[in-house]
mmCIF file of C-alpha atoms and ligand atoms in Angstrom:
data_model
loop_
_atom_site.group_PDB
_atom_site.id
_atom_site.type_symbol
_atom_site.label_atom_id
_atom_site.label_comp_id
_atom_site.label_asym_id
_atom_site.label_seq_id
_atom_site.Cartn_x
_atom_site.Cartn_y
_atom_site.Cartn_z
ATOM 1 C CA MET A 1 59.370 -177.018 -69.856
ATOM 2 C CA THR A 2 60.271 -173.525 -70.919
ATOM 3 C CA ASN A 3 58.243 -170.464 -70.059
ATOM 4 C CA LYS A 4 57.166 -171.515 -66.586
ATOM 5 C CA THR A 5 54.516 -169.059 -65.520
ATOM 6 C CA GLY A 6 54.400 -169.697 -61.793
ATOM 7 C CA THR A 7 55.560 -171.784 -58.874
ATOM 8 C CA VAL A 8 53.214 -174.175 -57.074
ATOM 9 C CA LEU A 9 53.911 -175.894 -53.757
ATOM 10 C CA PHE A 10 51.940 -179.066 -52.873
ATOM 11 C CA VAL A 11 51.849 -180.187 -49.241
ATOM 12 C CA ASP A 12 50.553 -183.633 -48.269
ATOM 13 C CA ASP A 13 51.690 -186.232 -45.732
ATOM 14 C CA GLU A 14 50.677 -189.102 -48.012
ATOM 15 C CA GLU A 15 53.562 -190.198 -50.227
ATOM 16 C CA LYS A 16 51.081 -191.756 -52.664
ATOM 17 C CA ILE A 17 49.302 -188.478 -53.297
ATOM 18 C CA LEU A 18 52.512 -186.482 -53.744
ATOM 19 C CA LYS A 19 53.634 -189.041 -56.349
ATOM 20 C CA ALA A 20 50.349 -188.740 -58.242
ATOM 21 C CA LEU A 21 50.610 -184.960 -58.208
ATOM 22 C CA LYS A 22 54.208 -185.063 -59.490
ATOM 23 C CA ARG A 23 53.109 -187.204 -62.390
ATOM 24 C CA LEU A 24 50.091 -185.063 -63.116
ATOM 25 C CA PHE A 25 52.021 -181.742 -63.153
ATOM 26 C CA ARG A 26 55.130 -183.021 -64.957
ATOM 27 C CA SER A 27 53.990 -181.519 -68.246
ATOM 28 C CA GLU A 28 52.282 -178.401 -66.822
ATOM 29 C CA PRO A 29 53.852 -174.984 -67.563
ATOM 30 C CA CYS A 30 54.676 -174.231 -63.911
ATOM 31 C CA ARG A 31 57.480 -175.024 -61.498
ATOM 32 C CA THR A 32 56.405 -177.448 -58.791
ATOM 33 C CA PHE A 33 57.624 -178.273 -55.292
ATOM 34 C CA PHE A 34 56.410 -181.029 -53.001
ATOM 35 C CA ALA A 35 56.545 -181.147 -49.206
ATOM 36 C CA SER A 36 55.423 -183.936 -46.902
ATOM 37 C CA GLY A 37 54.459 -181.595 -44.051
ATOM 38 C CA GLY A 38 54.211 -178.052 -42.726
ATOM 39 C CA PRO A 39 57.854 -177.544 -41.621
ATOM 40 C CA ALA A 40 59.234 -178.812 -44.945
ATOM 41 C CA ALA A 41 56.777 -176.548 -46.770
ATOM 42 C CA LEU A 42 57.969 -173.503 -44.775
ATOM 43 C CA ASP A 43 61.573 -174.316 -45.736
ATOM 44 C CA ILE A 44 60.646 -174.303 -49.410
ATOM 45 C CA LEU A 45 58.643 -171.067 -49.026
ATOM 46 C CA ASN A 46 61.675 -169.497 -47.448
ATOM 47 C CA ALA A 47 63.933 -170.473 -50.341
ATOM 48 C CA GLU A 48 61.680 -170.130 -53.404
ATOM 49 C CA ASN A 49 59.344 -167.550 -54.868
ATOM 50 C CA VAL A 50 56.132 -169.530 -54.546
ATOM 51 C CA SER A 51 52.900 -168.275 -56.166
ATOM 52 C CA VAL A 52 50.392 -170.931 -54.980
ATOM 53 C CA VAL A 53 50.262 -173.279 -51.993
ATOM 54 C CA ILE A 54 47.950 -176.305 -52.178
ATOM 55 C CA THR A 55 47.801 -178.181 -48.889
ATOM 56 C CA ASP A 56 46.164 -181.121 -47.222
ATOM 57 C CA LEU A 57 44.432 -180.363 -43.907
ATOM 58 C CA SER A 58 45.096 -183.180 -41.468
ATOM 59 C CA MET A 59 48.775 -183.834 -41.270
ATOM 60 C CA PRO A 60 50.863 -184.902 -38.265
ATOM 61 C CA GLY A 61 52.875 -182.157 -36.571
ATOM 62 C CA MET A 62 51.440 -179.074 -38.243
ATOM 63 C CA ASP A 63 47.947 -179.190 -39.725
ATOM 64 C CA GLY A 64 46.984 -177.459 -42.964
ATOM 65 C CA PHE A 65 45.192 -174.488 -41.391
ATOM 66 C CA THR A 66 48.162 -173.727 -39.124
ATOM 67 C CA LEU A 67 50.437 -173.845 -42.160
ATOM 68 C CA LEU A 68 48.104 -171.537 -44.125
ATOM 69 C CA ASP A 69 47.964 -169.076 -41.205
ATOM 70 C CA ARG A 70 51.767 -168.871 -41.305
ATOM 71 C CA VAL A 71 51.707 -168.436 -45.087
ATOM 72 C CA LYS A 72 49.135 -165.681 -44.799
ATOM 73 C CA ALA A 73 51.153 -163.843 -42.188
ATOM 74 C CA GLU A 74 54.561 -164.211 -43.809
ATOM 75 C CA TYR A 75 53.759 -164.343 -47.534
ATOM 76 C CA PRO A 76 50.399 -162.593 -47.889
ATOM 77 C CA ASP A 77 50.564 -162.552 -51.703
ATOM 78 C CA ILE A 78 50.666 -166.327 -52.095
ATOM 79 C CA ILE A 79 47.368 -167.857 -53.203
ATOM 80 C CA ARG A 80 46.198 -170.476 -50.696
ATOM 81 C CA ILE A 81 44.242 -173.619 -51.618
ATOM 82 C CA VAL A 82 43.087 -176.557 -49.475
ATOM 83 C CA MET A 83 42.848 -180.030 -50.905
ATOM 84 C CA SER A 84 41.278 -182.440 -48.462
ATOM 85 C CA GLY A 85 38.920 -185.344 -47.920
ATOM 86 C CA HIS A 86 37.905 -183.637 -44.727
ATOM 87 C CA SER A 87 34.209 -183.058 -44.612
ATOM 88 C CA ASP A 88 34.238 -180.223 -42.088
ATOM 89 C CA THR A 89 32.579 -177.942 -44.608
ATOM 90 C CA ASP A 90 31.710 -175.269 -42.031
ATOM 91 C CA THR A 91 35.339 -174.632 -41.144
ATOM 92 C CA ILE A 92 36.309 -174.498 -44.802
ATOM 93 C CA LEU A 93 33.450 -172.217 -45.825
ATOM 94 C CA ASN A 94 34.402 -169.938 -42.976
ATOM 95 C CA ALA A 95 37.987 -169.834 -44.135
ATOM 96 C CA ILE A 96 36.913 -169.007 -47.684
ATOM 97 C CA ASN A 97 34.535 -166.309 -46.491
ATOM 98 C CA GLN A 98 37.212 -164.670 -44.401
ATOM 99 C CA GLY A 99 39.419 -164.390 -47.440
ATOM 100 C CA ASN A 100 41.830 -166.915 -46.020
ATOM 101 C CA LEU A 101 41.348 -169.420 -48.794
ATOM 102 C CA TYR A 102 41.129 -169.086 -52.554
ATOM 103 C CA ARG A 103 39.594 -172.555 -53.219
ATOM 104 C CA TYR A 104 38.773 -175.863 -51.689
ATOM 105 C CA ILE A 105 39.388 -179.047 -53.657
ATOM 106 C CA VAL A 106 37.760 -182.310 -52.561
ATOM 107 C CA LYS A 107 39.797 -185.487 -52.414
ATOM 108 C CA PRO A 108 39.983 -187.746 -54.350
ATOM 109 C CA PHE A 109 40.618 -184.910 -56.769
ATOM 110 C CA ASN A 110 39.445 -184.620 -60.325
ATOM 111 C CA GLU A 111 42.610 -184.208 -62.398
ATOM 112 C CA ALA A 112 41.225 -181.781 -64.942
ATOM 113 C CA GLU A 113 39.602 -179.648 -62.245
ATOM 114 C CA LEU A 114 42.794 -179.534 -60.197
ATOM 115 C CA LYS A 115 44.825 -178.437 -63.220
ATOM 116 C CA ILE A 116 42.380 -175.677 -64.105
ATOM 117 C CA THR A 117 42.120 -174.428 -60.526
ATOM 118 C CA THR A 118 45.908 -174.378 -60.223
ATOM 119 C CA LYS A 119 46.256 -172.526 -63.514
ATOM 120 C CA GLN A 120 43.675 -169.923 -62.435
ATOM 121 C CA ALA A 121 45.404 -169.488 -59.085
ATOM 122 C CA VAL A 122 48.764 -168.882 -60.784
ATOM 123 C CA GLU A 123 47.118 -166.368 -63.121
ATOM 124 C CA LEU A 124 45.528 -164.567 -60.186
ATOM 125 C CA PHE A 125 48.899 -164.402 -58.427
ATOM 126 C CA ASN A 126 50.554 -162.983 -61.562
ATOM 127 C CA LEU A 127 47.747 -160.479 -62.025
ATOM 128 C CA GLN A 128 48.133 -159.289 -58.452
ATOM 129 C CA GLN A 129 51.876 -158.882 -58.968
ATOM 130 C CA ASP A 130 51.278 -156.922 -62.178
ATOM 131 C CA LYS A 131 48.794 -154.744 -60.371
ATOM 132 C CA ARG A 132 51.251 -154.127 -57.562
ATOM 133 C CA ASN A 133 54.035 -153.226 -60.009
ATOM 134 C CA LEU A 134 51.679 -150.931 -61.834
ATOM 135 C CA MET A 135 50.622 -149.222 -58.615
ATOM 136 C CA GLN A 136 54.237 -148.760 -57.662
ATOM 137 C CA ARG A 137 55.053 -147.224 -61.020
ATOM 138 C CA LEU A 138 51.975 -145.039 -60.773
ATOM 139 C CA GLU A 139 53.082 -143.827 -57.375
ATOM 140 C CA GLU A 140 56.583 -143.086 -58.658
ATOM 141 C CA HIS A 141 55.017 -141.260 -61.548
ATOM 142 C CA ASN A 142 52.758 -139.278 -59.193
ATOM 143 C CA ASN A 143 55.688 -138.242 -57.051
ATOM 144 C CA LEU A 144 57.516 -137.069 -60.130
ATOM 145 C CA LEU A 145 54.430 -135.179 -61.252
ATOM 146 C CA GLU A 146 54.081 -133.487 -57.877
ATOM 147 C CA GLU A 147 57.689 -132.401 -58.042
ATOM 148 C CA ARG A 148 57.115 -130.991 -61.513
ATOM 149 C CA VAL A 149 53.956 -129.175 -60.471
ATOM 150 C CA GLU A 150 55.797 -127.561 -57.599
ATOM 151 C CA LYS A 151 58.621 -126.486 -59.867
ATOM 152 C CA ARG A 152 56.169 -125.160 -62.431
ATOM 153 C CA THR A 153 54.213 -123.286 -59.770
ATOM 154 C CA ASN A 154 57.371 -121.510 -58.702
ATOM 155 C CA GLN A 155 58.128 -120.646 -62.328
ATOM 156 C CA LEU A 156 54.588 -119.345 -62.781
ATOM 157 C CA LEU A 157 54.873 -117.191 -59.674
ATOM 158 C CA ALA A 158 58.067 -115.672 -61.038
ATOM 159 C CA ILE A 159 56.359 -115.059 -64.394
ATOM 160 C CA GLU A 160 53.363 -113.492 -62.679
ATOM 161 C CA LYS A 161 55.658 -111.086 -60.897
ATOM 162 C CA LYS A 162 57.484 -110.123 -64.069
ATOM 163 C CA ALA A 163 54.170 -109.693 -65.895
ATOM 164 C CA GLU A 164 53.009 -107.378 -63.140
ATOM 165 C CA ILE A 165 56.083 -105.226 -63.615
ATOM 166 C CA GLY A 166 55.386 -105.294 -67.353
ATOM 167 C CA LYS A 167 51.893 -104.031 -66.635
ATOM 168 C CA TYR A 168 53.343 -101.151 -64.692
ATOM 169 C CA ALA A 169 56.049 -100.511 -67.280
ATOM 170 C CA SER A 170 54.465 -97.479 -68.941
ATOM 171 C CA GLN A 171 53.649 -95.958 -65.593
ATOM 172 C CA ILE A 172 57.176 -96.646 -64.380
ATOM 173 C CA VAL A 173 58.706 -95.022 -67.449
ATOM 174 C CA HIS A 174 56.405 -92.056 -66.947
ATOM 175 C CA ASN A 175 57.469 -91.776 -63.332
ATOM 176 C CA MET A 176 61.124 -91.908 -64.273
ATOM 177 C CA ASN A 177 60.664 -89.331 -66.975
ATOM 178 C CA ASN A 178 59.926 -86.422 -64.636
ATOM 179 C CA PRO A 179 63.058 -86.657 -62.484
ATOM 180 C CA LEU A 180 65.139 -87.397 -65.558
ATOM 181 C CA MET A 181 63.837 -84.227 -67.273
ATOM 182 C CA ALA A 182 64.616 -82.249 -64.152
ATOM 183 C CA VAL A 183 68.182 -83.573 -64.089
ATOM 184 C CA PHE A 184 68.801 -82.809 -67.769
ATOM 185 C CA GLY A 185 67.148 -79.423 -67.495
ATOM 186 C CA SER A 186 69.378 -78.508 -64.560
ATOM 187 C CA ILE A 187 72.485 -79.723 -66.381
ATOM 188 C CA GLY A 188 71.593 -77.466 -69.336
ATOM 189 C CA ILE A 189 71.173 -74.438 -67.089
ATOM 190 C CA VAL A 190 74.398 -75.161 -65.204
ATOM 191 C CA GLU A 191 76.277 -75.464 -68.534
ATOM 192 C CA LEU A 192 74.885 -72.092 -69.594
ATOM 193 C CA MET A 193 75.854 -70.503 -66.291
ATOM 194 C CA MET A 194 79.378 -71.905 -66.509
ATOM 195 C CA LYS A 195 79.910 -69.935 -69.706
ATOM 196 C CA ASN A 196 79.614 -66.805 -67.597
ATOM 197 C CA ALA A 197 82.992 -65.654 -66.230
ATOM 198 C CA ASN A 198 81.391 -64.975 -62.862
ATOM 199 C CA PRO A 199 78.646 -67.562 -62.272
ATOM 200 C CA ASP A 200 76.185 -67.042 -59.451
ATOM 201 C CA MET A 201 77.342 -69.663 -56.968
ATOM 202 C CA ASP A 202 74.046 -69.646 -55.026
ATOM 203 C CA LYS A 203 72.065 -70.422 -58.143
ATOM 204 C CA LEU A 204 74.564 -73.133 -59.154
ATOM 205 C CA GLN A 205 74.150 -74.678 -55.717
ATOM 206 C CA LYS A 206 70.388 -74.599 -56.123
ATOM 207 C CA PHE A 207 70.477 -76.472 -59.446
ATOM 208 C CA LEU A 208 72.953 -79.005 -58.071
ATOM 209 C CA GLY A 209 70.444 -79.562 -55.287
ATOM 210 C CA ILE A 210 67.655 -80.170 -57.820
ATOM 211 C CA MET A 211 69.819 -82.683 -59.669
ATOM 212 C CA LYS A 212 70.677 -84.478 -56.468
ATOM 213 C CA LYS A 213 67.069 -84.746 -55.308
ATOM 214 C CA ASN A 214 65.848 -86.021 -58.668
ATOM 215 C CA ALA A 215 68.704 -88.524 -58.984
ATOM 216 C CA CYS A 216 67.667 -89.811 -55.552
ATOM 217 C CA ASP A 217 64.059 -90.140 -56.732
ATOM 218 C CA LEU A 218 65.259 -92.130 -59.733
ATOM 219 C CA LYS A 219 67.303 -94.371 -57.504
ATOM 220 C CA LYS A 220 64.286 -94.964 -55.275
ATOM 221 C CA ILE A 221 62.122 -95.931 -58.245
ATOM 222 C CA ILE A 222 64.747 -98.331 -59.572
ATOM 223 C CA ARG A 223 65.242 -99.832 -56.126
ATOM 224 C CA SER A 224 61.556 -100.467 -55.668
ATOM 225 C CA ILE A 225 61.323 -102.195 -59.060
ATOM 226 C CA LEU A 226 64.339 -104.384 -58.396
ATOM 227 C CA ASP A 227 63.022 -105.075 -54.951
ATOM 228 C CA HIS A 228 59.722 -106.200 -56.353
ATOM 229 C CA ALA A 229 61.258 -108.435 -59.003
ATOM 230 C CA ARG A 230 63.638 -110.213 -56.662
ATOM 231 C CA GLU A 231 63.081 -113.931 -56.673
ATOM 232 C CA GLY A 232 63.102 -115.868 -53.463
ATOM 233 C CA GLY A 233 66.026 -118.216 -53.291
ATOM 234 C CA PRO A 234 66.360 -120.806 -50.590
ATOM 235 C CA SER A 235 64.750 -119.428 -47.450
ATOM 236 C CA ARG A 236 66.974 -117.375 -45.246
ATOM 237 C CA THR A 237 66.457 -116.522 -41.640
ATOM 238 C CA GLU A 238 67.125 -112.940 -40.768
ATOM 239 C CA PRO A 239 65.467 -110.348 -38.556
ATOM 240 C CA VAL A 240 62.599 -108.983 -40.620
ATOM 241 C CA ASN A 241 61.064 -105.574 -40.044
ATOM 242 C CA ILE A 242 57.489 -106.014 -41.222
ATOM 243 C CA ASN A 243 56.641 -102.305 -41.079
ATOM 244 C CA GLU A 244 59.544 -101.518 -43.380
ATOM 245 C CA ILE A 245 58.516 -104.263 -45.782
ATOM 246 C CA ILE A 246 54.992 -102.859 -45.961
ATOM 247 C CA ALA A 247 56.376 -99.361 -46.585
ATOM 248 C CA ARG A 248 58.535 -100.694 -49.420
ATOM 249 C CA ALA A 249 55.629 -102.606 -50.940
ATOM 250 C CA LEU A 250 53.512 -99.439 -50.901
ATOM 251 C CA GLU A 251 56.392 -97.529 -52.517
ATOM 252 C CA PHE A 252 56.214 -99.927 -55.453
ATOM 253 C CA PHE A 253 52.450 -99.701 -55.833
ATOM 254 C CA GLU A 254 52.747 -95.878 -55.708
ATOM 255 C CA LEU A 255 54.318 -96.136 -59.154
ATOM 256 C CA ASP A 256 50.791 -96.702 -60.380
ATOM 257 C CA SER A 257 48.869 -93.447 -60.596
ATOM 258 C CA ILE A 258 45.499 -95.050 -59.861
ATOM 259 C CA PHE A 259 46.916 -96.427 -56.657
ATOM 260 C CA LYS A 260 48.642 -93.179 -55.927
ATOM 261 C CA TYR A 261 45.756 -90.786 -56.541
ATOM 262 C CA LYS A 262 42.509 -92.776 -56.562
ATOM 263 C CA ILE A 263 42.918 -95.082 -53.615
ATOM 264 C CA GLU A 264 42.611 -93.756 -50.114
ATOM 265 C CA LYS A 265 45.116 -95.303 -47.715
ATOM 266 C CA ASN A 266 44.540 -95.907 -44.091
ATOM 267 C CA ILE A 267 47.913 -97.137 -42.876
ATOM 268 C CA SER A 268 48.622 -97.642 -39.224
ATOM 269 C CA LEU A 269 51.945 -99.306 -38.496
ATOM 270 C CA THR A 270 52.528 -99.897 -34.801
ATOM 271 C CA GLU A 271 55.812 -98.394 -33.729
ATOM 272 C CA ASN A 272 58.458 -100.603 -32.136
ATOM 273 C CA LEU A 273 56.979 -103.749 -33.653
ATOM 274 C CA PRO A 274 59.453 -106.543 -32.831
ATOM 275 C CA PHE A 275 61.380 -108.043 -35.733
ATOM 276 C CA MET A 276 60.344 -111.541 -36.725
ATOM 277 C CA LYS A 277 62.748 -114.238 -37.882
ATOM 278 C CA GLY A 278 62.225 -115.114 -41.514
ATOM 279 C CA ASP A 279 63.035 -114.446 -45.130
ATOM 280 C CA SER A 280 62.306 -110.832 -46.009
ATOM 281 C CA ILE A 281 61.688 -111.721 -49.665
ATOM 282 C CA GLN A 282 58.981 -114.193 -48.685
ATOM 283 C CA ILE A 283 57.378 -111.804 -46.212
ATOM 284 C CA LYS A 284 57.372 -109.125 -48.910
ATOM 285 C CA GLN A 285 55.720 -111.575 -51.322
ATOM 286 C CA ILE A 286 52.959 -112.201 -48.767
ATOM 287 C CA MET A 287 52.332 -108.453 -48.413
ATOM 288 C CA ASP A 288 52.591 -107.807 -52.177
ATOM 289 C CA ASN A 289 50.005 -110.487 -52.933
ATOM 290 C CA LEU A 290 47.510 -109.335 -50.325
ATOM 291 C CA ILE A 291 47.838 -105.661 -51.301
ATOM 292 C CA LYS A 292 47.608 -106.496 -54.994
ATOM 293 C CA ASN A 293 44.414 -108.527 -54.407
ATOM 294 C CA ALA A 294 42.929 -105.628 -52.417
ATOM 295 C CA ILE A 295 43.711 -103.186 -55.254
ATOM 296 C CA ASP A 296 42.218 -105.562 -57.847
ATOM 297 C CA ALA A 297 39.070 -106.048 -55.747
ATOM 298 C CA MET A 298 38.412 -102.282 -55.646
ATOM 299 C CA GLU A 299 38.720 -101.757 -59.393
ATOM 300 C CA HIS A 300 34.988 -101.137 -59.813
ATOM 301 C CA SER A 301 34.154 -99.849 -56.340
ATOM 302 C CA ASP A 302 33.070 -96.265 -55.792
ATOM 303 C CA LYS A 303 34.771 -96.123 -52.435
ATOM 304 C CA LYS A 304 38.356 -97.268 -52.697
ATOM 305 C CA CYS A 305 40.076 -97.539 -49.345
ATOM 306 C CA LEU A 306 43.012 -99.754 -48.494
ATOM 307 C CA GLY A 307 43.650 -100.365 -44.804
ATOM 308 C CA ILE A 308 46.853 -101.804 -43.408
ATOM 309 C CA LYS A 309 47.402 -102.195 -39.718
ATOM 310 C CA THR A 310 50.181 -103.902 -37.822
ATOM 311 C CA GLY A 311 50.253 -104.785 -34.162
ATOM 312 C CA MET A 312 50.842 -107.436 -31.531
ATOM 313 C CA GLU A 313 48.421 -109.967 -30.089
ATOM 314 C CA ASN A 314 49.427 -112.624 -27.529
ATOM 315 C CA GLY A 315 53.076 -112.305 -28.526
ATOM 316 C CA ASP A 316 52.385 -112.719 -32.261
ATOM 317 C CA ILE A 317 52.649 -110.087 -34.964
ATOM 318 C CA ILE A 318 49.261 -109.300 -36.491
ATOM 319 C CA ILE A 319 48.844 -107.697 -39.898
ATOM 320 C CA LYS A 320 45.393 -106.662 -41.070
ATOM 321 C CA ILE A 321 44.858 -105.800 -44.713
ATOM 322 C CA SER A 322 41.400 -104.559 -45.610
ATOM 323 C CA ASP A 323 39.713 -103.200 -48.695
ATOM 324 C CA THR A 324 36.356 -101.769 -49.704
ATOM 325 C CA GLY A 325 36.223 -103.943 -52.808
ATOM 326 C CA GLU A 326 33.760 -106.390 -54.314
ATOM 327 C CA GLY A 327 34.056 -108.920 -51.454
ATOM 328 C CA ILE A 328 33.894 -112.681 -51.578
ATOM 329 C CA ALA A 329 30.697 -114.742 -51.379
ATOM 330 C CA GLU A 330 30.449 -117.001 -48.348
ATOM 331 C CA GLU A 331 30.492 -120.174 -50.481
ATOM 332 C CA ASP A 332 33.707 -119.095 -52.237
ATOM 333 C CA LEU A 333 35.636 -118.321 -49.068
ATOM 334 C CA GLU A 334 37.109 -121.807 -48.782
ATOM 335 C CA LYS A 335 38.148 -121.868 -52.436
ATOM 336 C CA ILE A 336 40.300 -118.767 -52.527
ATOM 337 C CA PHE A 337 43.405 -120.468 -51.136
ATOM 338 C CA SER A 338 43.340 -123.190 -53.781
ATOM 339 C CA PRO A 339 45.991 -122.752 -56.509
ATOM 340 C CA ASP A 340 43.500 -123.118 -59.342
ATOM 341 C CA TYR A 341 40.886 -120.643 -58.125
ATOM 342 C CA THR A 342 40.790 -117.249 -59.753
ATOM 343 C CA THR A 343 37.925 -115.021 -60.823
ATOM 344 C CA LYS A 344 40.210 -112.790 -62.877
ATOM 345 C CA PRO A 345 40.630 -112.918 -66.644
ATOM 346 C CA VAL A 346 43.623 -114.669 -68.179
ATOM 347 C CA GLY A 347 46.624 -112.387 -67.994
ATOM 348 C CA LYS A 348 45.347 -110.682 -64.877
ATOM 349 C CA GLY A 349 45.137 -113.562 -62.423
ATOM 350 C CA THR A 350 46.700 -116.962 -62.022
ATOM 351 C CA GLY A 351 45.021 -118.070 -58.815
ATOM 352 C CA LEU A 352 48.432 -118.847 -57.359
ATOM 353 C CA GLY A 353 48.780 -115.798 -55.148
ATOM 354 C CA LEU A 354 46.840 -116.828 -52.054
ATOM 355 C CA ALA A 355 47.961 -120.458 -52.384
ATOM 356 C CA SER A 356 51.577 -119.379 -52.115
ATOM 357 C CA VAL A 357 50.731 -116.848 -49.399
ATOM 358 C CA LYS A 358 49.141 -119.604 -47.334
ATOM 359 C CA ALA A 359 52.045 -122.012 -47.953
ATOM 360 C CA MET A 360 54.549 -119.378 -46.854
ATOM 361 C CA ILE A 361 52.556 -118.432 -43.754
ATOM 362 C CA ASN A 362 52.213 -122.117 -42.818
ATOM 363 C CA ALA A 363 55.970 -122.499 -43.146
ATOM 364 C CA TYR A 364 56.323 -119.846 -40.439
ATOM 365 C CA SER A 365 53.700 -121.636 -38.290
ATOM 366 C CA GLY A 366 51.512 -118.600 -38.787
ATOM 367 C CA LYS A 367 47.826 -118.255 -39.628
ATOM 368 C CA ILE A 368 45.754 -116.405 -42.187
ATOM 369 C CA LYS A 369 42.062 -115.639 -41.740
ATOM 370 C CA VAL A 370 39.622 -113.935 -44.054
ATOM 371 C CA LYS A 371 36.370 -112.094 -43.373
ATOM 372 C CA SER A 372 34.373 -110.725 -46.240
ATOM 373 C CA GLU A 373 31.033 -109.331 -47.191
ATOM 374 C CA LYS A 374 29.896 -109.362 -50.792
ATOM 375 C CA GLY A 375 29.799 -105.833 -52.177
ATOM 376 C CA LYS A 376 31.291 -104.326 -49.021
ATOM 377 C CA GLY A 377 34.875 -105.456 -48.717
ATOM 378 C CA THR A 378 37.328 -107.925 -47.336
ATOM 379 C CA LEU A 379 39.667 -108.204 -44.381
ATOM 380 C CA PHE A 380 42.657 -110.543 -44.313
ATOM 381 C CA THR A 381 44.314 -111.098 -40.939
ATOM 382 C CA VAL A 382 47.785 -112.585 -40.885
ATOM 383 C CA GLN A 383 49.287 -113.835 -37.658
ATOM 384 C CA LEU A 384 53.025 -114.509 -37.560
ATOM 385 C CA PRO A 385 55.033 -115.728 -34.583
ATOM 386 C CA VAL A 386 58.007 -113.521 -33.730
HETATM 387 N N1 ADP B 401 40.766 -108.825 -51.287
HETATM 388 C C1 ADP B 401 39.983 -109.592 -52.053
HETATM 389 N N2 ADP B 401 38.708 -109.207 -52.350
HETATM 390 C C2 ADP B 401 37.917 -109.965 -53.123
HETATM 391 N N3 ADP B 401 38.288 -111.145 -53.663
HETATM 392 C C3 ADP B 401 39.513 -111.591 -53.405
HETATM 393 C C4 ADP B 401 40.439 -110.846 -52.605
HETATM 394 N N4 ADP B 401 41.594 -111.535 -52.529
HETATM 395 C C5 ADP B 401 41.401 -112.666 -53.264
HETATM 396 N N5 ADP B 401 40.162 -112.706 -53.799
HETATM 397 C C6 ADP B 401 39.586 -113.759 -54.649
HETATM 398 O O1 ADP B 401 40.421 -114.908 -54.568
HETATM 399 C C7 ADP B 401 40.880 -115.269 -55.857
HETATM 400 C C8 ADP B 401 42.237 -115.891 -55.755
HETATM 401 O O2 ADP B 401 43.223 -114.942 -55.394
HETATM 402 P P1 ADP B 401 44.727 -115.241 -55.726
HETATM 403 O O3 ADP B 401 45.077 -116.595 -55.206
HETATM 404 O O4 ADP B 401 45.560 -114.106 -55.260
HETATM 405 O O5 ADP B 401 44.754 -115.349 -57.297
HETATM 406 P P2 ADP B 401 44.537 -114.219 -58.400
HETATM 407 O O6 ADP B 401 44.704 -112.880 -57.724
HETATM 408 O O7 ADP B 401 45.612 -114.483 -59.407
HETATM 409 O O8 ADP B 401 43.168 -114.442 -58.958
HETATM 410 C C9 ADP B 401 40.813 -114.009 -56.677
HETATM 411 O O9 ADP B 401 40.687 -114.267 -58.059
HETATM 412 C C10 ADP B 401 39.555 -113.347 -56.097
HETATM 413 O O10 ADP B 401 38.399 -113.895 -56.659
HETATM 414 MG MG1 MG B 402 46.332 -112.455 -56.408
#
């Protein structure tokens, strides 16, 4: 027989019955094994990949139910069938109801019925195996997908950051233009003065001073842009000065004239705040995201006030970032940390900010809480262990 679709094990202590079964299944498309009792059956189960066990009940040594209990415990996938002249229907019904038995066949058996039942049992076994394989592949696929989503999220975060710098580009160029003009202007004047045989050294000194100050301003602008665009690599652990990080974040946002001139700032950084151990790039990302959200929320507010406060509470560093923006409705509060929740138009928001903020804070065993009132404003409180 080619193309055997399954393996069936018959167990019966009567030689006569085993012989009849051998004859009956000779031409069936399945592999067959025959055992004259429980122990012999267990040996075969140990050596072969059996799909269906069909057993007699009353046998010397080990009875059928004991055998099936062992099969269930050791080979739970195998389909179990009882074939017996036993008329203890209650016990058998019970076994079927408890999911311990697939079928019960009455002896003397009907040949056609036995063949069909066996065939169905083999099919069920194969189906279950297919299902298991499918589930396994699905799980592998899911894991792969999760990995990809994580990778993509990180890419998106990097894109979001670059886009933000793009948004500020014209403002940045404008900001760089003033110091640059001052430097060139001073150079021109110095060149003119040098043509004089006896240049006024005091004046020269003054223009050198102007050049120096403006070059420093330019350097500061460039540093804050580079600082903002830095991508987090693998996490590092270093002493992080949170106050300094906040000051640097504000320096970047100052490049925007609305932030600079239209938003009132109420900044109170507690002196001598202890350093925390962490990755300064990640901590800066947390601050950037929260400040950026506060600025966005105040776009249409009459009163625009950003509050940032640092301090200590029970040995932890506490950072409070508040705004007088549009606020968040009570029913949306639990959604804001989800990576697909944004109320901003495409190009302005991705919804990823708070999700990554929360993930980073969790990684430091910290906490983030939010309090908000629609139309009034929002307060985020971040708690980070030192
Ligand atoms: N300070 C805030 N005030 C009001 N709403 C906020 C504030 N911070 C976050 N939100 C809400 O949470 C949403 C998700 O924020 P976030 O995860 O940073 O994504 P995004 O800023 O890209 O929309 C925002 O779209 C906004 O609706
Ligand atoms: Mg955001």
